[in-house]
Coordinates of C-alpha atoms and ligand atoms in Angstrom, one line a residue:
M1 CA -85.0 12.4 79.3
A2 CA -83.3 14.3 76.5
I3 CA -85.7 15.4 73.8
S4 CA -83.0 16.2 71.3
I5 CA -79.2 15.6 71.1
K6 CA -77.0 18.6 71.2
N7 CA -73.7 17.3 72.3
I8 CA -72.1 14.0 71.2
C9 CA -68.8 12.5 72.5
C10 CA -67.1 9.7 70.7
I11 CA -64.4 7.8 72.7
G12 CA -61.8 6.5 70.2
A13 CA -60.4 8.6 67.4
G14 CA -59.4 5.7 65.2
Y15 CA -60.4 4.3 61.8
V16 CA -64.1 4.2 62.8
G17 CA -64.4 7.1 65.4
G18 CA -62.6 9.7 63.2
P19 CA -64.5 9.2 59.8
S20 CA -67.9 8.3 61.3
M21 CA -68.0 11.4 63.5
T22 CA -66.7 13.6 60.7
V23 CA -69.6 12.5 58.4
M24 CA -72.1 12.9 61.2
A25 CA -70.7 16.4 62.0
D26 CA -71.0 17.3 58.3
R27 CA -74.6 16.2 58.2
C28 CA -75.7 17.5 61.6
P29 CA -74.3 21.1 61.9
E30 CA -76.6 21.8 64.9
I31 CA -74.9 19.1 67.0
T32 CA -71.4 19.5 68.5
F33 CA -69.1 16.4 68.2
N34 CA -66.2 15.9 70.5
V35 CA -64.0 13.0 69.4
V36 CA -61.7 12.0 72.3
D37 CA -58.8 9.7 72.6
K38 CA -56.1 8.9 75.2
N39 CA -53.5 8.8 72.5
I40 CA -52.0 12.3 72.5
K41 CA -50.1 11.9 69.2
R42 CA -53.2 10.7 67.4
I43 CA -55.2 13.7 68.5
E44 CA -52.4 16.0 67.5
S45 CA -52.5 14.5 64.0
W46 CA -56.3 14.9 63.8
N47 CA -55.7 18.6 64.6
T48 CA -52.8 19.1 62.1
S49 CA -53.1 21.9 59.7
D50 CA -51.4 19.7 57.1
L51 CA -54.4 17.8 55.8
N52 CA -52.1 15.3 54.0
N53 CA -50.9 14.2 57.4
L54 CA -54.1 13.1 59.1
P55 CA -53.6 9.9 61.1
I56 CA -55.6 7.9 58.7
Y57 CA -55.8 8.1 54.9
E58 CA -59.3 7.8 53.5
P59 CA -60.4 9.3 50.1
G60 CA -62.7 12.3 50.8
L61 CA -61.9 12.6 54.5
S62 CA -59.6 15.6 54.5
L63 CA -62.2 17.6 52.6
L64 CA -64.9 17.0 55.3
I65 CA -62.4 17.6 58.1
N66 CA -61.5 20.9 56.6
K67 CA -65.2 21.8 56.5
C68 CA -66.2 20.8 60.0
R69 CA -63.1 20.8 62.2
N70 CA -63.3 23.5 65.0
K71 CA -66.8 24.4 63.9
N72 CA -68.9 21.6 65.2
L73 CA -66.2 18.9 65.2
Y74 CA -63.4 18.8 67.8
F75 CA -60.6 16.3 68.5
S76 CA -59.2 16.3 72.0
N77 CA -57.6 14.4 74.8
E78 CA -60.0 15.9 77.4
I79 CA -62.0 12.7 77.9
E80 CA -63.6 13.4 81.3
K81 CA -64.8 16.9 80.4
N82 CA -66.3 15.8 77.1
I83 CA -68.1 12.8 78.7
S84 CA -69.6 15.1 81.3
S85 CA -71.1 17.4 78.7
A86 CA -72.4 14.7 76.3
D87 CA -76.1 13.7 75.8
M88 CA -74.9 10.7 73.7
I89 CA -71.6 8.8 73.9
F90 CA -70.3 6.6 71.1
I91 CA -67.8 3.9 72.3
S92 CA -65.5 3.4 69.3
V93 CA -62.4 1.9 70.9
N94 CA -60.3 -1.0 69.8
T95 CA -61.5 -4.6 70.6
P96 CA -58.5 -6.9 69.7
T97 CA -58.1 -10.6 70.4
K98 CA -57.0 -11.5 73.9
K99 CA -53.3 -12.3 74.0
T100 CA -53.1 -14.0 77.4
G101 CA -55.4 -15.7 79.9
L102 CA -58.8 -17.3 79.5
G103 CA -59.8 -17.4 75.8
A104 CA -56.3 -16.1 74.7
G105 CA -56.0 -16.2 70.9
Q106 CA -59.8 -16.2 70.3
A107 CA -61.9 -14.1 72.7
I108 CA -62.1 -10.4 72.5
D109 CA -60.1 -8.4 75.0
L110 CA -62.7 -6.1 76.5
K111 CA -60.4 -4.1 78.7
W112 CA -60.7 -0.9 76.6
I113 CA -64.5 -1.2 76.5
E114 CA -64.6 -1.8 80.3
S115 CA -62.4 1.2 80.9
C116 CA -64.7 3.4 78.8
A117 CA -67.7 2.2 80.7
R118 CA -66.0 3.1 84.0
Q119 CA -65.0 6.5 82.7
I120 CA -68.6 7.2 81.5
A121 CA -70.0 5.9 84.8
M122 CA -67.8 8.3 86.7
H123 CA -68.1 11.4 84.7
A124 CA -71.4 11.4 82.9
K125 CA -74.1 13.8 84.1
G126 CA -77.9 13.5 83.9
H127 CA -79.3 11.1 81.3
T128 CA -76.7 9.7 78.9
I129 CA -77.3 7.5 75.9
V130 CA -74.3 5.1 75.5
V131 CA -73.9 3.7 72.0
E132 CA -71.7 0.7 71.2
K133 CA -70.0 1.5 67.9
S134 CA -67.1 -0.9 68.4
T135 CA -67.7 -4.5 67.2
L136 CA -68.4 -6.5 70.3
P137 CA -69.2 -10.1 71.4
V138 CA -72.9 -10.7 71.8
K139 CA -74.0 -9.8 75.4
T140 CA -71.4 -7.1 75.9
A141 CA -74.1 -4.6 76.6
Q142 CA -75.0 -6.6 79.7
A143 CA -71.5 -6.0 81.1
I144 CA -71.5 -2.3 80.2
K145 CA -74.9 -2.0 81.8
S146 CA -73.8 -3.6 85.1
I147 CA -70.8 -1.3 85.3
L148 CA -73.0 1.8 84.7
D149 CA -75.7 0.6 87.0
G150 CA -73.1 -0.2 89.7
H151 CA -72.0 3.4 89.7
T152 CA -75.6 4.8 89.7
K153 CA -76.4 2.8 92.8
K154 CA -73.2 3.7 94.5
D155 CA -73.7 7.4 93.6
S156 CA -77.3 7.5 94.8
K157 CA -75.9 6.9 98.4
N158 CA -73.8 10.0 97.8
L159 CA -75.3 13.3 99.0
D160 CA -74.0 15.1 95.9
S161 CA -75.3 12.5 93.5
D162 CA -76.7 14.1 90.4
N163 CA -79.1 11.2 89.6
K164 CA -77.3 10.0 86.5
T165 CA -79.2 7.5 84.3
F166 CA -78.1 5.6 81.2
S167 CA -79.6 3.8 78.2
I168 CA -77.5 1.5 76.1
L169 CA -77.8 1.1 72.3
S170 CA -75.9 -1.1 69.9
N171 CA -75.1 0.7 66.6
P172 CA -72.4 -1.3 64.8
E173 CA -70.4 0.2 62.0
F174 CA -70.2 -1.5 58.6
L175 CA -67.8 0.9 56.8
A176 CA -64.9 -0.6 54.9
E177 CA -61.6 1.1 54.8
G178 CA -60.7 2.9 51.6
T179 CA -64.4 3.6 50.9
A180 CA -65.3 4.7 54.4
I181 CA -66.6 8.2 53.5
D182 CA -68.9 6.8 50.7
D183 CA -70.0 3.9 53.0
L184 CA -70.9 6.4 55.7
L185 CA -72.7 8.8 53.4
S186 CA -74.6 6.0 51.6
P187 CA -74.8 3.0 53.9
D188 CA -76.5 -0.2 52.9
R189 CA -78.2 -0.2 56.2
I190 CA -78.0 1.4 59.7
L191 CA -78.6 -1.1 62.5
I192 CA -79.8 0.1 65.9
G193 CA -80.4 -2.4 68.7
G194 CA -81.9 -1.6 72.1
D195 CA -84.9 -1.6 74.3
D196 CA -85.4 2.0 75.1
N197 CA -87.6 3.4 72.3
N198 CA -86.9 7.1 73.2
S199 CA -83.1 6.6 72.8
I200 CA -83.6 4.6 69.6
E201 CA -85.7 7.4 68.1
L202 CA -83.1 10.0 69.1
L203 CA -80.3 8.1 67.4
K204 CA -82.5 7.3 64.4
N205 CA -83.3 11.0 64.0
I206 CA -79.6 11.8 63.6
Y207 CA -79.2 9.2 60.8
L208 CA -82.4 10.4 59.2
K209 CA -80.6 13.7 58.3
W210 CA -79.0 11.8 55.4
V211 CA -80.1 8.2 55.4
D212 CA -83.4 6.9 54.0
G213 CA -85.7 5.7 56.8
G214 CA -86.2 2.4 55.0
K215 CA -82.5 1.6 55.5
I216 CA -82.7 2.0 59.2
L217 CA -83.2 -1.3 60.9
T218 CA -84.1 -1.5 64.6
T219 CA -83.7 -4.8 66.6
D220 CA -83.2 -6.0 70.1
I221 CA -79.7 -5.4 71.4
W222 CA -78.4 -9.0 71.2
S223 CA -79.4 -9.4 67.5
S224 CA -77.7 -6.1 66.7
E225 CA -74.4 -7.1 68.4
L226 CA -74.5 -10.6 66.8
S227 CA -75.4 -9.3 63.3
K228 CA -72.2 -7.3 63.0
L229 CA -70.1 -10.4 63.8
I230 CA -72.0 -12.5 61.4
A231 CA -71.8 -9.9 58.5
N232 CA -68.0 -9.9 58.8
A233 CA -68.0 -13.7 59.0
F234 CA -70.1 -14.1 55.8
L235 CA -67.8 -11.6 54.0
A236 CA -64.6 -13.3 55.0
Q237 CA -66.2 -16.7 54.2
R238 CA -66.8 -15.5 50.6
I239 CA -63.1 -14.6 50.3
S240 CA -61.9 -17.9 51.6
S241 CA -64.4 -19.7 49.3
I242 CA -63.1 -17.9 46.2
N243 CA -59.5 -18.2 47.3
S244 CA -59.9 -22.0 47.8
I245 CA -61.2 -22.2 44.2
S246 CA -58.3 -20.1 42.9
A247 CA -56.0 -23.0 43.7
L248 CA -58.3 -25.4 42.0
C249 CA -58.4 -23.2 38.9
E250 CA -54.6 -23.2 38.8
S251 CA -54.6 -27.0 38.9
T252 CA -57.2 -27.4 36.2
E253 CA -56.3 -24.7 33.6
A254 CA -59.5 -22.8 34.5
N255 CA -59.6 -19.1 35.2
I256 CA -60.8 -17.7 38.5
I257 CA -62.0 -14.4 37.0
D258 CA -64.3 -16.3 34.6
V259 CA -65.5 -18.7 37.3
A260 CA -66.2 -15.9 39.7
K261 CA -68.1 -14.0 37.0
A262 CA -70.2 -17.0 36.0
V263 CA -71.0 -17.9 39.6
G264 CA -71.6 -14.3 40.7
M265 CA -74.1 -13.7 37.9
D266 CA -76.5 -15.9 39.7
S267 CA -78.5 -13.2 41.5
R268 CA -78.8 -15.4 44.5
I269 CA -75.1 -15.4 44.9
G270 CA -74.2 -11.9 43.7
K271 CA -71.0 -10.6 42.0
N272 CA -69.4 -8.6 44.9
F273 CA -66.6 -9.8 47.1
L274 CA -65.5 -12.6 44.8
N275 CA -62.0 -11.4 44.0
S276 CA -59.4 -13.9 44.8
G277 CA -56.3 -12.5 46.3
P278 CA -53.5 -13.1 48.8
G279 CA -56.0 -13.6 51.6
F280 CA -58.0 -11.1 53.6
G281 CA -56.3 -8.7 55.9
G282 CA -57.5 -5.8 58.0
S283 CA -58.0 -5.5 61.7
C284 CA -61.4 -7.1 61.9
F285 CA -62.2 -10.2 59.8
K286 CA -59.8 -12.5 61.7
K287 CA -60.5 -11.2 65.2
D288 CA -64.2 -11.2 64.6
I289 CA -64.2 -14.8 63.3
L290 CA -62.0 -16.0 66.1
N291 CA -64.4 -14.4 68.5
L292 CA -67.4 -16.1 66.8
V293 CA -65.5 -19.4 67.1
Y294 CA -65.0 -18.7 70.8
I295 CA -68.6 -17.8 71.4
C296 CA -69.8 -21.0 69.6
N297 CA -67.5 -23.2 71.6
Y298 CA -68.7 -21.4 74.8
Y299 CA -72.2 -22.3 74.0
G300 CA -71.2 -25.9 73.2
L301 CA -71.7 -25.5 69.5
N302 CA -68.4 -27.1 68.6
E303 CA -69.3 -28.1 65.0
V304 CA -70.4 -24.5 64.3
A305 CA -67.1 -23.3 65.7
D306 CA -65.1 -25.7 63.6
Y307 CA -67.0 -24.7 60.4
W308 CA -66.1 -21.0 60.9
E309 CA -62.5 -21.7 62.0
K310 CA -61.9 -23.1 58.5
V311 CA -62.4 -19.7 57.0
I312 CA -59.2 -18.6 58.8
T313 CA -57.4 -21.9 58.0
I314 CA -57.9 -21.3 54.3
N315 CA -56.8 -17.6 54.7
N316 CA -53.5 -18.6 56.2
W317 CA -53.1 -21.4 53.7
Q318 CA -53.5 -19.0 50.8
Q319 CA -50.7 -16.7 52.1
N320 CA -48.4 -19.7 52.6
R321 CA -49.2 -21.1 49.2
I322 CA -48.2 -17.9 47.5
V323 CA -44.8 -18.0 49.2
S324 CA -44.2 -21.6 48.1
I325 CA -45.2 -20.7 44.5
V326 CA -42.7 -17.8 44.4
V327 CA -39.9 -20.0 45.7
N328 CA -40.7 -22.9 43.4
K329 CA -40.9 -20.7 40.3
L330 CA -37.5 -19.1 41.1
Y331 CA -35.8 -22.5 40.8
G332 CA -36.5 -23.6 44.4
T333 CA -34.4 -21.0 46.1
I334 CA -34.6 -17.3 46.6
S335 CA -31.6 -17.1 48.9
G336 CA -29.5 -14.1 47.7
K337 CA -32.2 -13.0 45.3
K338 CA -33.9 -9.6 45.3
I339 CA -37.6 -9.2 45.1
A340 CA -39.8 -6.1 44.7
I341 CA -43.0 -6.0 46.7
L342 CA -45.7 -3.7 45.3
G343 CA -48.2 -2.8 48.0
F344 CA -48.0 -3.3 51.7
A345 CA -51.5 -2.0 52.9
F346 CA -54.1 -4.8 53.4
K347 CA -56.1 -3.3 50.6
A348 CA -56.0 -0.3 48.3
N349 CA -56.9 3.3 49.3
T350 CA -55.9 2.9 52.9
N351 CA -52.6 3.3 54.9
D352 CA -53.7 0.6 57.3
T353 CA -51.5 -2.5 57.5
R354 CA -53.1 -4.4 60.3
E355 CA -53.2 -8.1 59.5
S356 CA -52.1 -7.3 56.0
P357 CA -51.2 -10.5 54.1
A358 CA -48.0 -8.6 53.0
I359 CA -46.6 -8.9 56.5
N360 CA -46.8 -12.7 56.6
I361 CA -45.7 -13.1 53.0
C362 CA -42.7 -10.7 53.3
R363 CA -41.6 -12.3 56.6
Q364 CA -41.6 -15.8 55.0
L365 CA -39.8 -14.5 52.0
L366 CA -37.1 -12.9 54.2
E367 CA -36.8 -16.2 56.1
E368 CA -36.0 -17.9 52.7
G369 CA -33.0 -15.6 52.5
C370 CA -33.9 -13.0 49.8
T371 CA -33.8 -9.2 50.1
L372 CA -36.9 -7.2 49.5
N373 CA -37.6 -3.7 48.1
I374 CA -41.0 -2.7 49.3
Y375 CA -43.1 0.1 47.8
D376 CA -46.5 1.3 49.0
P377 CA -48.0 4.6 47.9
K378 CA -49.5 5.4 51.4
V379 CA -47.8 3.3 54.0
K380 CA -44.9 5.0 55.8
K381 CA -41.4 3.4 56.1
E382 CA -41.6 3.4 60.0
Q383 CA -44.9 1.4 59.7
I384 CA -43.4 -1.2 57.4
D385 CA -40.3 -1.5 59.6
S386 CA -42.3 -2.0 62.7
D387 CA -44.6 -4.5 61.1
L388 CA -41.7 -6.6 59.8
R389 CA -39.4 -6.5 62.9
D390 CA -39.7 -9.3 65.4
E391 CA -37.1 -9.8 68.1
N392 CA -37.8 -13.5 68.2
Y393 CA -36.3 -14.1 64.8
S394 CA -32.7 -13.1 63.9
Y395 CA -33.6 -12.3 60.3
L396 CA -36.3 -9.9 61.4
N397 CA -34.4 -8.4 64.3
K398 CA -32.0 -6.2 62.4
S399 CA -30.9 -2.6 62.7
D400 CA -31.7 -0.2 59.9
K401 CA -28.3 -0.8 58.4
E402 CA -28.3 -4.6 58.5
K403 CA -31.9 -5.3 57.6
T404 CA -32.6 -7.3 54.5
W405 CA -35.5 -5.2 53.3
K406 CA -35.6 -1.6 52.0
V407 CA -38.6 0.7 51.7
S408 CA -38.7 2.2 48.2
S409 CA -40.0 5.5 47.1
S410 CA -41.5 4.5 43.7
I411 CA -42.3 1.5 41.6
I412 CA -39.1 2.0 39.6
D413 CA -37.0 2.4 42.7
A414 CA -38.4 -0.9 44.0
V415 CA -37.8 -3.0 40.9
K416 CA -34.2 -2.0 40.4
E417 CA -32.0 -5.2 40.1
T418 CA -34.7 -7.5 41.2
D419 CA -35.4 -11.0 40.0
A420 CA -39.1 -10.8 40.5
L421 CA -41.9 -8.5 41.5
I422 CA -44.9 -9.4 43.6
I423 CA -48.1 -7.4 43.5
L424 CA -49.8 -7.7 46.9
T425 CA -52.2 -4.7 47.1
D426 CA -54.7 -3.7 44.5
W427 CA -53.6 0.0 44.3
S428 CA -54.8 1.4 41.0
E429 CA -51.2 2.6 40.1
F430 CA -50.3 -1.1 39.7
N431 CA -53.0 -1.7 37.1
N432 CA -51.0 -0.2 34.3
L433 CA -47.4 -0.9 35.0
D434 CA -44.9 0.4 32.4
F435 CA -43.6 -3.1 31.5
Q436 CA -41.1 -1.8 29.0
K437 CA -39.4 0.5 31.5
I438 CA -39.6 -2.0 34.4
N439 CA -38.0 -4.7 32.4
K440 CA -34.9 -2.6 31.8
F441 CA -34.3 -2.4 35.5
M442 CA -34.9 -6.1 36.4
R443 CA -32.7 -9.1 36.1
P444 CA -33.8 -11.8 33.7
P445 CA -35.8 -14.1 33.8
C446 CA -38.0 -11.3 35.3
W447 CA -40.9 -12.9 37.1
I448 CA -44.2 -11.1 37.9
F449 CA -46.4 -12.6 40.6
D450 CA -49.8 -11.0 40.4
T451 CA -51.8 -12.0 43.6
R452 CA -54.5 -9.5 42.8
N453 CA -55.3 -10.4 39.2
I454 CA -54.8 -6.8 38.0
I455 CA -52.1 -6.9 35.3
N456 CA -52.6 -7.3 31.5
I457 CA -50.9 -10.6 30.7
N458 CA -50.5 -10.0 27.0
K459 CA -48.8 -6.7 27.5
A460 CA -46.4 -8.1 30.1
K461 CA -45.6 -11.1 28.0
K462 CA -44.7 -8.8 25.1
Y463 CA -41.8 -7.5 27.1
G464 CA -40.6 -10.9 28.0
F465 CA -41.9 -11.3 31.5
N466 CA -42.7 -14.7 33.1
I467 CA -46.0 -14.4 34.8
W468 CA -47.9 -16.1 37.5
K469 CA -51.4 -14.8 38.2
I470 CA -53.6 -16.0 41.0
G471 CA -56.3 -18.5 39.9
N472 CA -55.1 -18.6 36.4
G473 CA -54.2 -22.1 35.3
N474 CA -53.6 -21.2 31.6
L475 CA -50.6 -19.0 31.4
Ligands
LIG1 P1 -58.4 2.0 66.3 O1 -57.4 1.2 67.0 O2 -58.0 2.6 65.0 O3 -58.9 3.1 67.2 C1 -59.3 2.9 68.6 C2 -58.9 4.1 69.4 O4 -59.4 4.0 70.7 C3 -57.4 4.2 69.6 O5 -56.9 5.5 69.1 C4 -57.2 4.2 71.1 O6 -56.1 5.0 71.6 C5 -58.5 4.6 71.6 N1 -58.9 4.2 73.0 C6 -58.9 2.9 73.5 N2 -59.3 2.9 74.8 C7 -59.6 4.2 75.1 C8 -60.1 4.9 76.2 N3 -60.4 4.2 77.3 N4 -60.2 6.2 76.2 C9 -59.9 6.9 75.1 N5 -59.4 6.4 74.0 C10 -59.3 5.0 74.0 O7 -59.7 1.0 66.0 P2 -60.7 1.1 64.9 O8 -60.2 0.4 63.6 O9 -61.3 2.5 64.8 O10 -61.8 0.1 65.4 C11 -62.6 0.4 66.5 C12 -63.8 -0.6 66.6 O11 -64.6 -0.5 65.5 C13 -63.3 -2.0 66.8 O12 -64.2 -2.7 67.6 C14 -63.5 -2.6 65.3 O13 -63.7 -3.9 65.3 C15 -64.7 -1.8 64.9 N6 -64.7 -1.6 63.4 C16 -63.6 -1.2 62.7 C17 -63.7 -1.0 61.3 C18 -62.5 -0.6 60.5 O14 -62.6 -0.5 59.3 N7 -61.4 -0.4 61.1 C19 -65.0 -1.1 60.7 C20 -66.1 -1.4 61.4 C21 -66.0 -1.7 62.8
LIG2 C1 -64.5 -5.1 56.4 C2 -66.0 -5.1 56.0 O1 -66.1 -5.0 54.5 C3 -66.8 -4.0 56.6 O2 -68.2 -4.0 56.3 C4 -66.6 -4.0 58.1 O3 -67.2 -2.9 58.7 C5 -65.1 -4.0 58.4 O4 -64.5 -5.1 57.8 C6 -64.8 -4.1 59.9 O5 -65.7 -4.5 60.7 O6 -63.7 -3.8 60.2 P1 -62.4 -3.8 55.6 O7 -61.7 -4.9 56.3 O8 -62.0 -2.4 55.9 O9 -64.0 -3.9 55.8 O10 -62.2 -4.0 54.0 P2 -62.8 -5.1 53.0 O11 -63.1 -4.4 51.7 O12 -63.9 -5.9 53.6 O13 -61.5 -6.0 52.7 C7 -61.0 -6.9 53.7 C8 -59.9 -7.8 53.1 O14 -60.5 -8.7 52.1 C9 -58.9 -7.0 52.3 O15 -57.6 -7.6 52.6 C10 -59.3 -7.2 50.9 O16 -58.2 -7.0 50.0 C11 -59.8 -8.6 50.9 N1 -60.8 -8.8 49.8 C12 -62.0 -8.1 49.7 C13 -60.5 -9.8 48.8 O17 -59.4 -10.5 48.9 N2 -61.4 -10.0 47.9 C14 -62.6 -9.4 47.8 O18 -63.4 -9.7 46.8 C15 -62.9 -8.4 48.7

């Protein structure tokens, strides 16, 4: 049994593996961290000397990378070697929704988790603590354990067996993108699930380097796995709740900002996560709720499944409803019109576009026959192009020359000769738009659609804009 952890391997150098190991490396200089990934380009980007070109954008990340990289933090494609030398291995790989087969469209595709378990089983040496960092369906630890145990038994028949043993812990990650470094440095809680007290203590001791002991919660492994899914489901449910009420506010001349404030001041409800918007995006809320729905149905809890599925129904409805509003306000047709899209990332302060509401909204607008100028401060052109292209639809399957959208390099570049602008991401640079300047570049009657409730209506009206603001029935 290890008495202290000297060498940690993290499989998966993505939005979770990269930042979480960087913060751990910063707080635990005596431990060596090897973050490994099968994606060669991604590892090259983590190792780039140009800190503005790391594979993910997170405020504060490049500073810490600069401090720790190649001191006690390494990014590499040498997966087997780094598994062999690790005392503790975090599994931080992607867990998307299954696309085909049993449970397609709802269940989680565990093939990446399974392949990690097999790699660990093959290459680990001595005692290894395996930590589930990815978000997983409840009971996944059982599958990982049986793969690891299978190898242990097989190897024990081998003469050169090195008596490998494993403990499995669940330690889900609660960081949000855009605030990942702050969330990791000052987490609301750290959750560790497992039944091996020695391993739990070893992992706890790592977090105790910077997290108050009172915030470290230990549970059985199933409660830990399930808590992560439920935390995301509750957060997404709040957004669908407030978004459903944004529509009611528009119909009743009420204002969603005032309603959210009045409701959120009840300390039992709380003020956070009550901003109405174009619907939640991001790689996790949708897939985690779909997975929850699948699990509930699996256990015969069909009413519970139906209840949670509605969170997604409202999220889709909110996106579709925004498209209808834009078309209706622009006299029922946007064919031949030009629209500026401000923001493509699923939220501010990230370059991540996975499940961004902008994708669905832009595609629907393009289907209506308009052209789009899209500007996002951090999302690259190649990403926007690949998110919008779809070979199944002729209007989305165009060459660079023929396509009906353009990626713009600034707000002004985006609004030139447009009939309307739509704010889809809450980037701070959209808070104080220069309405006077923008107005000069647009075509009257100059509509602004603010799906994030961030513009100053009075200022915009002063320069003759027509305005639609989400949840605002009194414009
Ligand atoms: P990601 O897609 O950004 O990164 C996953 C990485 O794992 C990829 O680079 C992929 O190449 C690599 N990988 C997959 N299988 C591998 C293997 N067998 N060997 C080596 N590398 C392998 O995903 P992410 O956003 O970091 O999410 C990872 C997990 O964390 C998911 O379960 C997600 O639900 C959860 N999570 C994500 C967030 C978030 O904000 N993105 C927050 C909390 C939890
Ligand atoms: C979310 C959770 O907040 C994290 O705790 C969790 O670890 C993570 O999912 C995960 O498991 O992946 P994230 O998706 O990065 O984090 O970002 P959020 O801040 O939760 O925003 C999600 C979406 O909801 C965004 O599209 C955002 O714009 C939207 N949102 C958020 C609103 O529309 N209104 C709000 O009040 C808050």
